Structures are given as C-alpha cells and as structure tokens.
C-alpha cells in the first residue's frame, strides 16, 4: 500500500479545522468538528486553544496532540474525501 504522508499541519485559529499539506504538495482543508464530537478521547480538543497544538507525528503517518492522541494519515485522508464529496466547495477554501 502506498500511504500518503503528511508534510505539515496547522489549525485555522478559532476553529476545529486544519490545513493539511501532504508530502506530494497537495493541500487540503478539513473540518474535524464531527470527529472530535464523536470521539471521547478527542472531546477535550473542542477547546480551540488545545486543538491548535496539533503536530505531524510518526514520520508523517499521523497528526497528534499532547496526551498521546493521534489520528492516522489514512483515516484523515478518508475524512477529507468524505467532506469534499459532500461539500466540494470546501476543498480549497482558506487553504
């Protein structure tokens, strides 16, 4: 399997959205609100200050936050594809 790796990630201030840059140069905007609301271990990230502490971890295979919380690149990419399929206009907004 040829998994895409994350080059960088940053939170959009005051939101639960991320700008993800992949190692191939592609950039995506992803709203993580639904993920955070439905995942008990991630619910404290609803605080946008804590959410903004996101970083690339595991050599680009995931993003993570303090407390050993991670979200895999493949799962993140799937979430991005679901959002862009349902709302294609959000794909590059604010990227």
Coordinates of C-alpha atoms in Angstrom, one line a residue:
X1 CA 0.0 0.0 0.0
X2 CA 1.3 3.4 -0.9
X3 CA 0.2 5.6 2.0
X4 CA 0.4 9.3 1.7
X5 CA 2.4 11.1 4.3
X6 CA 1.7 14.5 5.9
X7 CA 4.3 17.2 5.5
X8 CA 2.7 19.8 7.7
X9 CA -0.5 20.6 9.5
X10 CA -1.9 23.8 11.1
X11 CA -5.1 24.7 12.8
X12 CA -7.2 27.6 11.5
X13 CA -7.4 29.9 14.5
X14 CA -10.7 29.8 16.4
X15 CA -12.0 26.7 14.5
X16 CA -11.7 23.0 14.6
X17 CA -10.4 23.0 11.0
X18 CA -7.0 22.0 9.8
X19 CA -4.9 22.8 6.7
X20 CA -3.0 19.7 5.9
X21 CA -0.1 19.7 3.4
X22 CA 0.9 16.3 2.1
X23 CA 4.4 15.4 1.1
X24 CA 3.3 15.4 -2.6
X25 CA 2.5 19.1 -2.2
X26 CA -1.3 18.8 -2.1
X27 CA -3.1 20.9 0.5
X28 CA -6.5 20.2 2.0
X29 CA -8.8 21.9 4.4
X30 CA -10.6 19.5 6.8
X31 CA -13.2 20.3 9.4
X32 CA -12.6 18.0 12.4
X33 CA -15.7 19.0 14.4
X34 CA -17.6 15.8 13.8
X35 CA -14.6 13.6 14.6
X36 CA -14.0 15.5 17.9
X37 CA -17.6 15.4 19.0
X38 CA -18.0 11.6 18.4
X39 CA -14.6 10.5 19.9
X40 CA -14.5 10.6 23.7
X41 CA -10.6 10.7 23.8
X42 CA -10.6 13.7 21.5
X43 CA -13.5 15.7 23.0
X44 CA -11.2 18.0 25.1
X45 CA -9.9 19.2 21.7
X46 CA -13.2 21.1 21.3
X47 CA -11.2 23.8 23.1
X48 CA -9.6 25.5 20.1
X49 CA -6.5 26.5 22.0
X50 CA -5.8 22.8 22.7
X51 CA -6.8 21.9 19.2
X52 CA -4.3 24.4 17.7
X53 CA -1.4 22.4 19.3
X54 CA -1.7 19.8 16.5
X55 CA 1.6 18.5 15.0
X56 CA 2.7 15.9 12.5
X57 CA 3.8 12.7 14.3
X58 CA 5.1 9.3 13.3
X59 CA 7.2 10.5 10.4
X60 CA 4.2 11.9 8.6
X61 CA 1.9 8.9 9.2
X62 CA -0.4 10.8 11.6
X63 CA -1.2 14.0 13.3
X64 CA -1.3 14.3 17.1
X65 CA -1.8 16.3 20.2
X66 CA -0.5 16.3 23.7
X67 CA -1.6 13.2 25.8
X68 CA -0.5 10.7 23.1
X69 CA -3.6 11.4 21.0
X70 CA -3.2 10.7 17.3
X71 CA -5.2 10.5 14.1
X72 CA -3.8 8.4 11.2
X73 CA -3.0 9.9 7.8
X74 CA -5.1 7.3 6.0
X75 CA -8.1 8.0 8.2
X76 CA -7.6 11.7 7.8
X77 CA -7.5 11.4 4.1
X78 CA -10.7 9.3 4.1
X79 CA -12.3 12.1 6.2
X80 CA -11.2 14.7 3.7
X81 CA -12.6 12.7 0.8
X82 CA -15.9 12.3 2.6
X83 CA -16.1 16.1 3.2
X84 CA -15.1 17.0 -0.3
X85 CA -17.6 14.6 -1.8
X86 CA -20.4 16.1 0.3
X87 CA -19.2 19.7 0.1
X88 CA -16.8 20.1 -2.9
X89 CA -16.6 23.9 -2.4
X90 CA -14.8 23.5 0.9
X91 CA -11.9 21.6 -0.6
X92 CA -9.6 24.6 -1.0
X93 CA -11.4 27.2 1.0
X94 CA -9.0 29.1 3.2
X95 CA -6.1 26.9 2.2

